Amino acid sequence: MAPSGRRTSTSRLIGYGAALTIAIGTTAWLLWNSSKDEDKDMRATNTSQLYKSKCIIVTNSASDSPNIKWAKILADPNVVLIIPPKVEFPQSAYENHVVDSKDIYKIIHCNTMAGVWACVKSLKKDELVLNSNDLGENVPVDIVRYVKHISNVEDMTSVLDEVE
Amino acid sequence: MTQMKSKTTPITSDYIDDPNYEKVHNPIFDSENISSFTLTEITDHKTDSGVLSQDSEFEIEDFAYSDDEFVYDDEENNETYDSMLSQPIKQITKKEMSEGSVPNLNYEVLTTQNIFKNMLSRLDHLQPVFNIPREDILLLMQHYDWNEERLLENWTERMDELLVEIGVSQKTSAVATSLEKKAENPDISGVKTKRGIAFKQSFECIICCEDKDTQTFSLECGHEYCIDCYRHYIENKLHNGNVITCMDCSLALKNIDIDTVMGHDSSKKLMASSIKSFIQKHNKNYKWCPYADCKCIIHLKDTSSLAEYTRLHFSPFVKCDAEHRFCFNCGFETHAPADCNVTNAWVKKAKKESENLNWVMSHTKECPKCGVNIEKDGGCNHMKCSSCKYEFCWICEGDWAPHGKSFYQCTLYTNDEKSKKKESEDLSKIMKKYTFYYRVFNEHEISAKLDWKLGQTIGSKVRALQEKMDVSWIEGQFLTDSIKILNEAVEDLSELLQIKDPEQIMKNKLEFYNKSGYVENRMYALMECGRDLLCKGICKPTD
Amino acid sequence: MSRLIKEYKTINAQDDILLFPETADNLNNWTAMITGPPNTPYEGHDFKLYISIPDAYPNSPPMVKFHREAMPHVNVNYETGEICLDILKGEWSPVYNLLYTVQSIERLLSEPNADSPLNLELGILMREGDKTAYDSLVRYYLQRQK
């Protein structure tokens, strides 16, 4: 039989150990829980902006729309505009210096439709915004591999407002 | 308490107190050991056969029949049979091919040396046309991937340009490139340097930048480098199969120059690699034998019939000089009665499944003590590792001792195993089906190998017998014929072939013929049946 | 080795070349700066090249890379910076040197080769002949990095 003194010290050790484990466990649980709450909050506010970067194929209806503030849209570092062939990007935007000259590089002009899709594939933005009716062409099937989400919309104003 | 020792497979399951256990091989490991259906594994296959022949009591030379030993009335038969003894089973014969509705394949078996010789003889034909040294024509041919027609076309159009372009003759100094000037060679514009090796004192080579007394080499262009640098350079280029040019211009090194610099016949290597790249570029008509270390090349001049083969679910099997049979279409070993699609599907499946670790994940566990993979295919949870003898519970992976007598259910573990089981059920069903077919496949393969071994032994015995009996080859023909058919499918014919009394054998001659005819027909029927199933679309490769 | 020392001396003697070993005592790793050629979308940008010399040099070509995600070019893998250029592979000859290599890469910027694309999308743009799109996409990538 082991000496009694030794036994008490052993049991005390076990007691400390148990207390410590509980303490650590509780802390961990609390931390985990709070982080989970945080996650939820983040998600709630972000639902509208789930897709951070955007690639917008500008078509005539959008280009002419007075409701779309291109300068503001272009100020977003994660936005790229692709101008397909035969689409006039509002000259006024350049002339009146509405678009900041440092943002002009985000406007990519294409002479061919193949060029448009190659640009989309190269850029690999989260969201592709376009109006395929207006574009007069279907979205190539393999585009889904290069973007997370395709917003094919009749009225671009609805989608682009969210950028602001 | 029962206990199984593991034999070859690293995965074993030992079910203690369960005498009705069934040992199941893990297909993943089996596939590594046995299958010979992929190209890499053909090597194994080969070594296997080597081992087999060592096992038999006769030397392999004993049954390496040479063709002239056989006297056949029928040439077609000759084609059909002369290789059977040296081949494992699954094969379709040419005879069978000709019986079907597909045209016979007319192919030739070549080696790189053959091809090179053919090329050289073509050079002789071309020489009068070109009227330049044969060595130069060789360069032209190399450059044109041995495509005479294209070469001749270009030759008549622009002879001189071509000679410069390919580096047979030198550019005029007026068009010397800037790089040539950089060589700082005073000879470049005027006097032609002699082609060949020279000895120079304190030569500064611009490649290694070392100043030394050395041998140098240069072509007429005067770009001169030390022999060491030239050797390194040529060595690097020998395997590309392209014409080797001067390091600084397009002037070509002829075979003799290469041999001069390298000091031995390295140009052969270049020719071999050139022909290899030629075959690569003409891989519709030329195919390397897929067997490891086999240097044979099959040349099929007319590939138009291949489509017909595919359509009728035939396979264009060819045979190289080393008696290796393979499918000209897919490059696999002979795979009758399956066609290429079925074969491909099966090989793909086998590959996919052996890569599929899911099965291992859901059916095996590592021994908690020694880490060996343990497989459980049902029964009790009391496991005993065959490797380290550790006894543990399958469910909680804990030591068995505290489980006491409850062999079938772990009480130390909350029993949510059922839900887990359902998840893996679908997977295991698919796996079971695959495993079943894989095992069937393997067993057939093994028995094919064993039959071949048997055939070899019998073959050698019959040969010895024939010699002893002192019967002529023609008279004894039926024996050898029989063995060959035996190799295709072992039937009760083997009983006949085991008769020892020579007189008895001669008496039963008719029976030999009948039986071998029966076996032969049966084999063809089987092949045809398989093809029929494919043609009618009753059997289809899945996935 | 004497070859590299000689190249080092030659390069050092010229002062308009930005090609230098990473450290003076190690001639196996070099860096070079090339400037974007005029009348190309690369104009106004400088690019760093990382050169490592294999043991078999000059019988084997030097290994040259751009910085990763720094060079949008049809013959450059954008993610890795790897370059596809014939003289860096099969067409290498021992008479070429580091300077010639760097100059060839500089030339590649103004003469992209659509036949061996490492950047597939830019390759498509070149093949389609959409130079407008090619140039603006390249500009976009270059500008974005700033």
Coordinates of N, CA, C and O in Angstrom, one line a residue, chain A residues 118, chain C residues 73-75 111-115 117 119-131 133-134:
Chain A
A118 N -12.1 36.0 -73.7 CA -10.7 35.7 -73.2 C -10.4 36.6 -72.0 O -9.8 36.2 -71.1
Chain C
H73 N 2.2 38.4 -70.3 CA 2.8 38.3 -71.6 C 2.4 36.9 -72.1 O 2.4 35.9 -71.4
V74 N 2.2 36.8 -73.4 CA 1.7 35.5 -74.0 C 2.7 34.4 -73.7 O 2.3 33.2 -73.5
N75 N 4.0 34.7 -73.7 CA 4.9 33.6 -73.5 C 5.5 33.5 -72.1 O 6.5 32.9 -71.9
E111 N 8.1 41.4 -79.4 CA 7.7 40.4 -80.4 C 7.1 39.1 -79.7 O 7.8 38.1 -79.7
P112 N 5.9 39.2 -79.2 CA 5.3 38.0 -78.6 C 5.1 37.0 -79.6 O 4.9 37.3 -80.8
N113 N 5.1 35.7 -79.2 CA 5.0 34.6 -80.1 C 3.7 33.8 -79.8 O 3.7 33.1 -78.8
A114 N 2.7 33.9 -80.6 CA 1.4 33.3 -80.2 C 1.4 31.8 -80.3 O 0.5 31.1 -79.9
D115 N 2.5 31.2 -80.9 CA 2.5 29.8 -81.2 C 2.8 29.0 -79.9 O 2.5 27.8 -79.9
P117 N 2.1 29.7 -76.4 CA 1.6 30.5 -75.3 C 1.7 29.8 -73.9 O 1.4 28.6 -73.8
N119 N 0.5 31.9 -71.4 CA -0.7 32.6 -70.9 C -1.8 32.4 -71.9 O -1.8 33.1 -73.0
L120 N -2.7 31.5 -71.7 CA -3.6 31.0 -72.7 C -4.5 32.1 -73.2 O -4.8 32.3 -74.4
E121 N -5.0 33.0 -72.2 CA -6.0 34.0 -72.6 C -5.4 35.0 -73.5 O -5.9 35.4 -74.5
L122 N -4.1 35.4 -73.1 CA -3.4 36.4 -74.0 C -3.1 35.7 -75.4 O -3.2 36.4 -76.4
G123 N -2.9 34.4 -75.3 CA -2.6 33.7 -76.6 C -3.9 33.8 -77.5 O -3.7 34.0 -78.7
I124 N -5.0 33.6 -76.9 CA -6.3 33.6 -77.7 C -6.4 35.0 -78.3 O -6.8 35.2 -79.4
L125 N -6.2 36.1 -77.4 CA -6.3 37.4 -77.9 C -5.4 37.7 -79.1 O -5.8 38.3 -80.1
M126 N -4.2 37.1 -79.0 CA -3.3 37.3 -80.1 C -3.7 36.6 -81.4 O -3.7 37.1 -82.5
R127 N -4.2 35.4 -81.2 CA -4.6 34.6 -82.3 C -5.8 35.2 -83.0 O -6.0 35.2 -84.2
E128 N -6.7 35.8 -82.2 CA -7.9 36.5 -82.7 C -7.5 37.8 -83.4 O -8.4 38.4 -84.0
G129 N -6.3 38.2 -83.2 CA -5.8 39.5 -83.7 C -6.4 40.7 -83.0 O -6.5 41.8 -83.6
D130 N -6.9 40.5 -81.8 CA -7.5 41.6 -81.1 C -6.4 42.3 -80.3 O -6.3 42.1 -79.1
K131 N -5.7 43.1 -81.0 CA -4.6 43.8 -80.4 C -5.0 44.8 -79.3 O -4.4 45.0 -78.3
A133 N -7.6 44.6 -77.4 CA -7.9 43.9 -76.1 C -6.6 43.4 -75.5 O -6.4 43.5 -74.2
Y134 N -5.7 42.9 -76.3 CA -4.4 42.4 -75.8 C -3.7 43.5 -75.0 O -3.3 43.4 -73.8

